[in-house]
Amino acid sequence: MKRSQYFLPTLKENPKEAEIVSHRYMLRAGMIKQTSAGIYAWLPMGLKVLKKIEAIVREEQNKAGAQEVLMPTIQPADLWKESGRYDAYGKEMLRIMDRGDREMLFGPTNEEMITDIFRAHVKSYKDLPKNLYHIQWKFRDEVRPRFGVMRGREFLMKDAYSFDLSPEDARISYQKMFLSYLRTFRRLGVKAIPMKADTGPIGGDLSHEFIILADTGESEVYTDKKWNDVDVTAQGLSYDDTAALETYFTEMTNIYAATDEIHDAESAPPSNELDVARGIEVGHIFYFGTKYSKAMGASVQNKDGSIVDVEMGSYGIGVSRLVGAIIEASHDDNGIIWPVEIAPFDAGLINLRSGDAACDKACEDLYQQLQDAGFDVLLDDRDARAGDKFADMDLIGLPYQIIIGPKGLEKGSAEVKNRATGETKDVALDQIVSILGNK
RNA sequence: CGGAGUGUAGCGCAGCCUGGUAGCGCAUCUGCUUUGGGAGCAGAGGGUCGGAGGUUCGAAUCCUCUCACUCCGACCA
């Protein structure tokens, strides 16, 4: 993409409504535009990042055996009356009346709807287990939206729902998602730590929040220092190996990690083995048994002919929140530092002297070569000052900057800058593609 | 939902107290000079001052109502 043609409205100054760093940078980097409190339009580069995160989440869900569906944003109130949540949910639910005076709502979550879909089609134990997910916009009419996309009213969420015959089977489904989540966040370039969460009336140990550590996080968290070097992704562990899954799950959940609400100094490691940090919740998984299946009649016939309410769990990842959360975890004073996997472009190519025949040609050639090699590149071909382009490129945080100017060209080289480390090195023009290939 | 603020050009702000018909920086457009970390000079365009009432000869400014947004707290992917 050529910068001169790209819709990328960057800002030099901080918009005053943005208090936290991710919100400031998302606005300044031209990723989003606020349209109401807690509601945002996604501009091209913001959408690109959002889609990349979404794609990774989707891939990892699929690998874990979940199957994608797509449920609507608008739901009929009747389903929620069945589960009893229509009254219980309160004002956070956006209620709508259609032209026939039917009560509708903009879905804040989808337990009722997925249960309705499930019960319509699944009648036998032979069809279990199942895990269905979708990635869809949700609306929760928060009392106080804030922090940009981190706590919007409208947000993109991946929510999966598992259906099993027994609590034991549900535990396996839960453990698969647990592993899948850790692999997902690792691929996204962030460290998310699973922390035991309140399970409510059901009890047990099957609810975890996944929390990214960042200085600007909302809650204080206490984590065992072991989290710094443990391999959370369990390379080689198959989702089909249920015994190994249980071992892995036990191992991970035995390493201390708790938010301040749950933190208990008695059971926590001594302070010299404990990290105290701040965190942002980006995922939450939950086993809730037959809460909805019982209320809504989602049952199957078992081997012995008996009717069994299915055991359910739900698993959420805040996809749009992750965009902000990742920036919170990865930035410096000059701007965003995108993890390679989700960067909107692989590299930025800066033409320091647009209009200069040699520079223009070198840039065009390299731009073409990089694209041919499969790289998605942003070429800053604007007629602007060097400082403008450097500052802008730092702000939008692409992993690599390739800087072409008259000085380098005399030597037949360009400068390659690593955004994360700040390291720069001169690289011969014909070596650049291979250098990037070894990222 | 309690508390505190803010709405004036695309963005950041001044002007308001003490009414006299709107200004600064950045951005944008034109020209020239520049060009390796957010350039210089000269010129230009752009605002029914959030909205509605009211007071007044006259309202961005005073009064009333209203809408929107932000921040702090309680609540949440």
Coordinates of C-alpha atoms (C1' of nucleotides) in Angstrom, one line a residue:
Chain A
M1 CA 0.0 0.0 0.0
K2 CA 1.2 3.5 -0.8
R3 CA 0.9 5.9 2.0
S4 CA -0.1 8.7 -0.4
Q5 CA -3.2 6.7 -1.3
Y6 CA -4.0 5.1 2.0
F7 CA -6.7 6.4 4.3
L8 CA -4.5 6.7 7.4
P9 CA -5.4 9.9 9.2
T10 CA -2.6 10.2 11.8
L11 CA -2.7 13.0 14.4
K12 CA 0.3 14.8 15.8
E13 CA -1.5 15.9 19.0
N14 CA -3.2 13.9 21.6
P15 CA -7.0 14.1 21.4
K16 CA -8.1 15.3 24.8
E17 CA -10.7 12.6 25.5
A18 CA -8.1 9.9 25.4
E19 CA -6.5 9.3 28.8
I20 CA -4.8 6.0 28.4
V21 CA -2.0 5.2 26.1
S22 CA -3.7 2.6 23.9
H23 CA -6.6 4.9 23.3
R24 CA -4.3 7.8 22.5
Y25 CA -2.3 5.8 20.0
M26 CA -5.3 4.2 18.4
L27 CA -6.7 7.6 17.7
R28 CA -3.4 9.2 16.7
A29 CA -2.5 6.3 14.4
G30 CA -5.8 6.7 12.6
M31 CA -7.1 3.2 13.6
I32 CA -10.5 4.2 15.0
K33 CA -13.0 7.0 15.1
Q34 CA -15.4 7.4 18.0
T35 CA -19.0 7.8 17.0
S36 CA -20.7 7.7 20.4
A37 CA -19.6 6.9 23.9
G38 CA -18.1 3.4 23.8
I39 CA -18.8 2.9 20.1
Y40 CA -16.2 3.1 17.4
A41 CA -15.8 3.0 13.7
W42 CA -12.7 1.0 12.6
L43 CA -10.6 2.7 10.0
P44 CA -8.5 0.7 7.5
M45 CA -5.4 0.2 9.6
G46 CA -7.3 -0.5 12.8
L47 CA -9.5 -2.9 11.0
K48 CA -6.5 -4.7 9.6
V49 CA -5.2 -5.4 13.0
L50 CA -8.6 -6.4 14.3
K51 CA -8.9 -8.9 11.4
K52 CA -5.5 -10.3 12.1
I53 CA -6.3 -10.9 15.7
E54 CA -9.6 -12.4 14.7
A55 CA -7.9 -14.8 12.3
I56 CA -5.5 -16.1 14.9
V57 CA -8.2 -16.6 17.4
R58 CA -10.2 -18.5 14.7
E59 CA -7.3 -20.7 13.7
E60 CA -6.6 -21.7 17.3
Q61 CA -10.3 -22.4 18.0
N62 CA -10.5 -24.6 15.0
K63 CA -7.3 -26.4 16.0
A64 CA -8.9 -27.1 19.4
G65 CA -11.9 -28.7 17.7
A66 CA -14.4 -25.9 18.0
Q67 CA -16.6 -25.2 15.0
E68 CA -17.4 -21.8 13.8
V69 CA -21.0 -20.6 13.4
L70 CA -22.4 -17.0 13.1
M71 CA -25.3 -16.0 15.2
P72 CA -27.1 -12.7 14.7
T73 CA -26.5 -9.6 16.7
I74 CA -30.3 -9.1 17.2
Q75 CA -32.1 -11.7 19.3
P76 CA -35.7 -12.3 20.2
A77 CA -36.6 -11.6 23.8
D78 CA -38.5 -14.8 24.2
L79 CA -35.3 -16.9 24.4
W80 CA -34.1 -14.8 27.3
K81 CA -37.5 -15.1 29.0
E82 CA -37.0 -18.8 28.9
S83 CA -33.7 -18.7 30.7
G84 CA -34.9 -16.1 33.1
R85 CA -32.3 -13.6 32.2
Y86 CA -34.5 -11.2 30.4
D87 CA -35.4 -9.6 33.7
A88 CA -32.2 -10.5 35.4
Y89 CA -29.9 -8.8 33.0
G90 CA -31.1 -5.2 33.7
K91 CA -30.3 -2.0 31.9
E92 CA -27.0 -3.3 30.4
M93 CA -29.1 -5.1 27.8
L94 CA -30.1 -2.9 24.9
R95 CA -33.8 -3.7 24.3
I96 CA -35.4 -2.9 21.0
M97 CA -39.0 -3.1 19.7
D98 CA -39.5 -4.1 16.1
R99 CA -42.3 -2.7 13.9
G100 CA -44.7 -5.5 15.0
D101 CA -44.1 -4.5 18.6
R102 CA -42.1 -7.7 19.2
E103 CA -39.5 -7.4 21.9
M104 CA -35.9 -7.8 20.5
L105 CA -32.5 -7.1 21.9
F106 CA -29.0 -6.5 20.8
G107 CA -27.1 -9.6 22.1
P108 CA -24.8 -9.0 25.0
T109 CA -23.8 -12.7 24.9
N110 CA -25.2 -15.8 23.3
E111 CA -25.8 -18.7 25.8
E112 CA -29.6 -18.6 25.1
M113 CA -29.3 -18.5 21.4
I114 CA -26.7 -21.3 21.1
T115 CA -28.7 -23.4 23.4
D116 CA -31.7 -22.9 21.2
I117 CA -29.8 -23.9 18.2
F118 CA -28.3 -26.9 19.9
R119 CA -31.6 -28.2 21.3
A120 CA -33.2 -28.0 17.9
H121 CA -30.8 -30.4 16.3
V122 CA -29.0 -32.5 18.9
K123 CA -31.0 -35.3 20.6
S124 CA -28.5 -38.1 21.2
Y125 CA -25.4 -38.7 23.3
K126 CA -23.7 -39.9 20.1
D127 CA -23.6 -36.3 18.9
L128 CA -21.6 -35.2 21.9
P129 CA -19.3 -33.5 22.6
K130 CA -19.7 -30.3 20.6
N131 CA -18.1 -27.0 20.8
L132 CA -19.6 -24.1 18.7
Y133 CA -18.2 -20.6 18.6
H134 CA -18.7 -17.4 16.7
I135 CA -16.9 -14.1 16.4
Q136 CA -19.6 -11.4 16.5
W137 CA -20.3 -7.9 17.8
K138 CA -21.9 -7.7 21.2
F139 CA -23.5 -4.7 22.8
R140 CA -23.6 -4.1 26.5
D141 CA -24.9 -0.7 27.6
E142 CA -22.2 -0.1 30.1
V143 CA -22.9 2.5 32.7
R144 CA -19.6 4.0 32.1
P145 CA -17.7 3.1 28.9
R146 CA -14.1 4.2 28.9
F147 CA -10.6 3.6 27.7
G148 CA -11.4 3.5 24.0
V149 CA -12.0 0.0 22.7
M150 CA -10.9 -1.5 26.0
R151 CA -14.3 -1.0 27.5
G152 CA -16.6 -0.1 24.7
R153 CA -20.3 -0.7 24.7
E154 CA -20.1 -2.4 21.3
F155 CA -17.3 -4.9 21.1
L156 CA -16.2 -7.8 19.1
M157 CA -16.1 -11.0 21.0
K158 CA -15.2 -14.6 20.3
D159 CA -17.6 -16.8 22.3
A160 CA -17.5 -20.5 22.3
Y161 CA -20.0 -22.9 23.9
S162 CA -19.3 -26.5 24.8
F163 CA -21.8 -29.3 25.2
D164 CA -21.0 -32.5 26.9
L165 CA -22.8 -35.5 28.4
S166 CA -21.2 -35.5 31.8
P167 CA -19.3 -33.1 34.1
E168 CA -16.2 -35.2 33.5
D169 CA -16.4 -34.7 29.7
A170 CA -17.1 -31.0 30.3
R171 CA -13.9 -30.8 32.2
I172 CA -12.0 -32.1 29.1
S173 CA -13.8 -29.5 26.9
Y174 CA -12.8 -26.9 29.4
Q175 CA -9.2 -28.0 29.4
K176 CA -9.0 -27.9 25.7
M177 CA -10.1 -24.3 25.6
F178 CA -7.7 -23.5 28.5
L179 CA -4.8 -24.7 26.4
S180 CA -6.1 -23.2 23.2
Y181 CA -6.3 -19.8 25.0
L182 CA -2.8 -19.9 26.1
R183 CA -1.6 -20.8 22.6
T184 CA -3.8 -18.1 21.1
F185 CA -2.4 -15.3 23.3
R186 CA 1.1 -16.5 22.9
R187 CA 0.7 -16.2 19.1
L188 CA -0.7 -12.8 19.5
G189 CA 2.6 -11.8 21.0
V190 CA 1.4 -11.2 24.6
K191 CA 1.7 -13.0 27.8
A192 CA -1.6 -13.9 29.3
I193 CA -1.8 -15.6 32.6
P194 CA -4.8 -17.7 33.6
M195 CA -6.1 -16.7 37.0
K196 CA -8.6 -18.5 39.0
A197 CA -12.0 -16.7 38.9
D198 CA -15.1 -16.8 40.9
T199 CA -17.3 -19.7 39.8
G200 CA -20.4 -18.6 41.5
P201 CA -23.0 -21.1 42.7
I202 CA -21.5 -24.0 40.7
G203 CA -18.2 -24.0 42.5
G204 CA -15.2 -26.1 41.6
D205 CA -12.1 -24.9 39.9
L206 CA -13.4 -24.4 36.4
S207 CA -13.4 -20.7 35.8
H208 CA -10.4 -18.7 34.7
E209 CA -9.7 -15.2 33.6
F210 CA -6.8 -14.7 31.2
I211 CA -5.0 -11.5 32.0
I212 CA -2.3 -9.6 30.1
L213 CA 0.2 -7.9 32.2
A214 CA 0.5 -4.1 31.5
D215 CA 1.3 -1.2 33.7
T216 CA -2.0 0.5 32.9
G217 CA -4.1 -2.6 33.7
E218 CA -7.3 -2.2 35.7
S219 CA -6.7 -4.7 38.4
E220 CA -3.8 -5.7 40.5
V221 CA -2.6 -9.2 40.1
Y222 CA -0.3 -11.5 42.0
T223 CA 1.7 -14.1 40.1
D224 CA 4.3 -16.7 40.9
K225 CA 7.6 -15.8 39.2
K226 CA 7.5 -19.2 37.6
W227 CA 5.1 -17.7 35.0
N228 CA 8.1 -15.9 33.6
D229 CA 9.6 -19.0 32.1
V230 CA 7.1 -21.8 32.0
D231 CA 6.1 -23.1 28.6
V232 CA 2.4 -22.3 28.6
T233 CA 1.8 -23.5 25.1
A234 CA 2.8 -27.1 25.9
Q235 CA 4.5 -27.8 22.5
G236 CA 3.5 -31.2 21.2
L237 CA 0.6 -31.7 23.5
S238 CA -2.4 -33.0 21.5
Y239 CA -5.9 -31.9 22.1
D240 CA -6.9 -35.6 21.9
D241 CA -4.6 -36.7 24.7
T242 CA -7.0 -36.3 27.5
A243 CA -4.7 -37.7 30.2
A244 CA -1.9 -35.4 29.2
L245 CA -4.3 -32.5 29.1
E246 CA -5.3 -33.1 32.7
T247 CA -1.7 -33.3 33.8
Y248 CA -0.9 -30.0 31.9
F249 CA -4.0 -28.3 33.4
T250 CA -3.1 -29.3 36.9
E251 CA 0.5 -28.2 36.4
M252 CA -0.6 -24.8 35.1
T253 CA -3.3 -24.1 37.6
N254 CA -0.9 -25.1 40.5
I255 CA 1.3 -22.1 39.7
Y256 CA -0.1 -19.3 41.7
A257 CA -1.9 -16.4 39.9
A258 CA -4.7 -14.3 41.4
T259 CA -6.4 -11.0 41.0
D260 CA -6.5 -8.8 44.0
E261 CA -10.1 -9.8 44.8
I262 CA -9.1 -13.4 45.2
H263 CA -5.6 -13.0 46.3
D264 CA -4.8 -14.8 49.5
A265 CA -1.4 -14.2 51.1
E266 CA -1.6 -17.4 53.0
S267 CA -1.7 -19.7 50.0
A268 CA 0.5 -17.4 47.8
P269 CA 4.2 -18.0 47.4
P270 CA 6.5 -16.0 49.6
S271 CA 7.0 -12.4 48.4
N272 CA 10.5 -13.1 46.9
E273 CA 8.8 -15.6 44.5
L274 CA 5.8 -13.4 43.8
D275 CA 5.4 -10.7 41.2
V276 CA 2.9 -8.0 41.8
A277 CA 1.7 -6.3 38.6
R278 CA -1.4 -4.9 36.9
G279 CA -3.4 -6.7 34.3
I280 CA -6.1 -6.5 31.7
E281 CA -8.6 -9.3 31.3
V282 CA -8.7 -10.5 27.7
G283 CA -10.4 -13.8 28.1
H284 CA -12.7 -15.7 30.5
I285 CA -13.7 -19.3 30.5
F286 CA -16.4 -20.8 32.5
Y287 CA -18.1 -24.1 33.2
F288 CA -21.6 -23.6 34.3
G289 CA -23.2 -27.1 34.1
T290 CA -26.8 -27.4 33.2
K291 CA -27.9 -23.8 34.0
Y292 CA -29.2 -23.1 30.6
S293 CA -29.8 -26.6 29.3
K294 CA -32.1 -27.3 32.2
A295 CA -34.0 -24.0 31.9
M296 CA -34.3 -24.3 28.1
G297 CA -34.7 -28.1 27.7
A298 CA -31.5 -28.9 25.9
S299 CA -31.1 -32.6 26.6
V300 CA -30.0 -35.7 24.9
Q301 CA -30.9 -39.3 25.2
N302 CA -28.2 -41.4 26.8
K303 CA -27.2 -45.0 26.0
D304 CA -29.5 -46.4 28.6
G305 CA -32.5 -44.4 27.3
S306 CA -32.5 -41.8 30.0
I307 CA -32.8 -38.1 29.2
V308 CA -29.8 -36.0 30.3
D309 CA -29.5 -32.3 30.5
V310 CA -26.2 -31.4 28.7
E311 CA -23.3 -29.9 30.6
M312 CA -22.2 -26.6 29.2
G313 CA -19.3 -24.2 29.3
S314 CA -18.7 -20.9 27.7
Y315 CA -15.4 -19.3 26.6
G316 CA -14.9 -15.7 25.7
I317 CA -12.1 -13.7 24.1
G318 CA -12.4 -9.9 23.8
V319 CA -11.2 -9.5 20.3
S320 CA -11.6 -5.8 20.0
R321 CA -10.3 -5.3 23.5
L322 CA -7.2 -7.2 22.6
V323 CA -6.3 -4.5 20.1
G324 CA -6.1 -2.0 23.0
A325 CA -4.7 -4.4 25.4
I326 CA -1.8 -5.4 23.1
I327 CA -0.9 -1.7 22.7
E328 CA -1.0 -1.3 26.4
A329 CA 1.5 -4.1 26.7
S330 CA 3.6 -3.1 23.8
H331 CA 4.5 0.5 23.1
D332 CA 7.0 3.2 23.9
D333 CA 7.0 7.0 24.0
N334 CA 7.1 7.2 20.2
G335 CA 4.1 5.0 19.5
I336 CA 2.9 1.4 19.1
I337 CA 5.2 -1.6 18.8
W338 CA 3.2 -4.3 17.1
P339 CA 4.0 -7.9 17.7
V340 CA 5.0 -9.3 14.3
E341 CA 2.0 -11.6 13.9
I342 CA -0.6 -8.9 14.1
A343 CA 1.2 -5.9 12.7
P344 CA -1.0 -4.2 10.1
F345 CA 2.0 -4.3 7.7
D346 CA 5.2 -6.4 7.8
A347 CA 7.3 -3.4 7.1
G348 CA 7.3 0.3 6.3
L349 CA 9.3 1.6 3.4
I350 CA 10.3 5.2 3.8
N351 CA 11.3 7.3 0.8
L352 CA 13.3 10.1 2.3
R353 CA 13.3 12.1 -0.8
S354 CA 10.1 11.7 -2.8
G355 CA 10.5 13.3 -6.1
D356 CA 14.2 12.4 -6.4
A357 CA 14.5 10.1 -9.4
A358 CA 17.0 7.7 -7.8
C359 CA 15.1 7.4 -4.5
D360 CA 11.8 7.0 -6.2
K361 CA 13.1 4.2 -8.4
A362 CA 14.9 2.4 -5.6
C363 CA 11.7 2.5 -3.5
E364 CA 9.5 1.4 -6.3
D365 CA 11.8 -1.5 -7.1
L366 CA 12.1 -2.6 -3.5
Y367 CA 8.4 -2.2 -2.9
Q368 CA 7.7 -4.5 -5.8
Q369 CA 10.3 -7.1 -4.7
L370 CA 9.0 -7.2 -1.2
Q371 CA 5.5 -7.7 -2.4
D372 CA 6.6 -10.4 -4.8
A373 CA 8.2 -12.1 -1.8
G374 CA 4.9 -12.0 0.0
F375 CA 5.4 -9.1 2.3
D376 CA 2.7 -6.6 3.0
V377 CA 4.5 -3.3 2.9
L378 CA 3.5 0.3 3.5
L379 CA 5.5 2.7 1.2
D380 CA 5.6 6.2 2.5
D381 CA 5.9 8.0 -0.8
R382 CA 4.5 11.3 0.4
D383 CA 6.2 14.5 -0.3
A384 CA 7.0 15.2 3.3
R385 CA 10.0 15.9 5.5
A386 CA 12.1 13.1 6.8
G387 CA 11.2 13.8 10.4
D388 CA 7.5 13.6 9.5
K389 CA 7.9 10.2 8.0
F390 CA 10.0 8.8 10.8
A391 CA 7.7 10.1 13.5
D392 CA 4.7 8.7 11.7
M393 CA 6.2 5.4 11.1
D394 CA 7.3 5.0 14.7
L395 CA 3.7 5.9 15.8
I396 CA 2.1 3.2 13.7
G397 CA 4.6 0.7 15.0
L398 CA 5.3 -1.6 12.0
P399 CA 8.0 -4.1 13.1
Y400 CA 10.5 -3.0 10.5
Q401 CA 11.3 0.3 8.8
I402 CA 13.3 0.3 5.6
I403 CA 14.7 3.8 5.0
I404 CA 15.9 4.8 1.6
G405 CA 17.6 8.1 1.0
P406 CA 20.3 9.7 -1.1
K407 CA 23.1 9.0 1.3
G408 CA 22.4 5.3 1.5
L409 CA 21.8 4.9 -2.2
E410 CA 25.3 6.2 -3.0
K411 CA 26.6 3.1 -1.2
G412 CA 23.8 1.0 -2.7
S413 CA 22.2 0.3 0.7
A414 CA 19.2 1.2 2.8
E415 CA 18.8 1.4 6.5
V416 CA 16.7 -1.2 8.2
K417 CA 15.3 -0.4 11.6
N418 CA 13.8 -2.8 14.1
R419 CA 11.0 -0.9 15.7
A420 CA 11.0 -2.9 18.9
T421 CA 14.7 -2.7 19.7
G422 CA 15.5 0.5 17.8
E423 CA 18.5 -1.2 16.2
T424 CA 19.4 0.0 12.8
K425 CA 21.8 -1.4 10.2
D426 CA 22.8 -0.6 6.7
V427 CA 21.8 -3.4 4.3
A428 CA 22.6 -3.7 0.7
L429 CA 19.5 -3.1 -1.4
D430 CA 19.6 -6.6 -2.9
Q431 CA 19.8 -8.2 0.6
I432 CA 16.8 -6.6 2.1
V433 CA 14.2 -9.2 1.1
S434 CA 16.3 -11.9 2.6
I435 CA 17.0 -10.0 5.8
L436 CA 13.3 -9.6 6.4
G437 CA 12.8 -13.2 5.5
N438 CA 14.8 -14.1 8.5
K439 CA 12.7 -12.2 10.9
Chain B
rC1 C1' -26.1 5.5 39.4
rG2 C1' -23.4 9.2 42.8
rG3 C1' -19.4 13.0 42.2
rA4 C1' -16.3 16.4 39.1
rG5 C1' -15.5 18.6 34.4
rU6 C1' -15.6 20.0 29.1
rG7 C1' -18.3 21.5 24.5
rU8 C1' -15.4 27.9 20.1
rA9 C1' -12.2 25.7 12.4
rG10 C1' -10.0 18.7 11.0
rC11 C1' -6.8 18.4 16.0
rG12 C1' -5.0 21.2 20.5
rC13 C1' -6.5 25.7 22.8
rA14 C1' -7.4 31.3 24.0
rG15 C1' -11.4 34.7 24.3
rC16 C1' -16.3 34.4 28.7
rC17 C1' -15.3 36.9 35.0
rU18 C1' -15.9 42.9 33.2
rG19 C1' -21.6 41.8 26.6
rG20 C1' -19.7 45.6 21.2
rU21 C1' -20.3 40.8 16.1
rA22 C1' -14.2 35.5 16.8
rG23 C1' -8.5 34.6 17.4
rC24 C1' -3.7 31.5 18.1
rG25 C1' -0.7 26.9 17.1
rC26 C1' -0.8 22.5 14.2
rA27 C1' -3.3 20.5 9.9
rU28 C1' -5.3 21.9 4.7
rC29 C1' -4.6 24.8 -0.3
rU30 C1' -1.0 28.0 -3.6
rG31 C1' 4.0 29.8 -4.7
rC32 C1' 9.2 29.9 -3.7
rU33 C1' 13.3 28.2 -0.8
rU34 C1' 14.4 23.7 1.7
rU35 C1' 14.9 18.2 2.6
rG36 C1' 18.6 11.9 7.2
rG37 C1' 14.1 13.0 13.2
rG38 C1' 7.4 16.4 13.1
rA39 C1' 11.1 23.0 8.1
rG40 C1' 11.3 28.7 6.5
rC41 C1' 9.0 32.8 4.1
rA42 C1' 4.7 34.9 1.6
rG43 C1' -0.3 34.3 0.7
rA44 C1' -5.3 31.7 1.0
rG45 C1' -9.6 28.8 2.4
rG46 C1' -12.3 26.9 6.6
rG47 C1' -16.3 28.3 12.4
rU48 C1' -25.0 29.7 12.5
rC49 C1' -19.0 29.6 19.2
rG50 C1' -23.2 21.8 21.1
rG51 C1' -28.8 23.0 20.7
rA52 C1' -33.3 25.7 22.2
rG53 C1' -35.5 29.6 24.7
rG54 C1' -34.7 34.3 27.4
rU55 C1' -32.5 39.3 29.0
rU56 C1' -30.4 43.4 26.0
rC57 C1' -29.9 48.4 21.1
rG58 C1' -26.4 44.3 20.8
rA59 C1' -24.8 37.5 23.4
rA60 C1' -19.3 32.9 22.3
rU61 C1' -19.7 36.0 26.8
rC62 C1' -25.3 37.0 31.3
rC63 C1' -29.9 33.7 32.8
rU64 C1' -33.0 29.1 32.1
rC65 C1' -33.7 24.5 30.0
rU66 C1' -31.6 20.7 27.1
rC67 C1' -28.1 17.4 24.5
rA68 C1' -23.3 15.3 23.9
rC69 C1' -18.7 13.8 25.6
rU70 C1' -14.6 12.9 29.3
rC71 C1' -12.7 11.8 34.1
rC72 C1' -13.1 9.6 39.5
rG73 C1' -16.1 5.9 42.2
rA74 C1' -19.6 1.3 42.4
rC75 C1' -20.3 -2.7 38.0
rC76 C1' -18.3 -5.4 33.7
rA77 C1' -15.5 -9.6 27.5

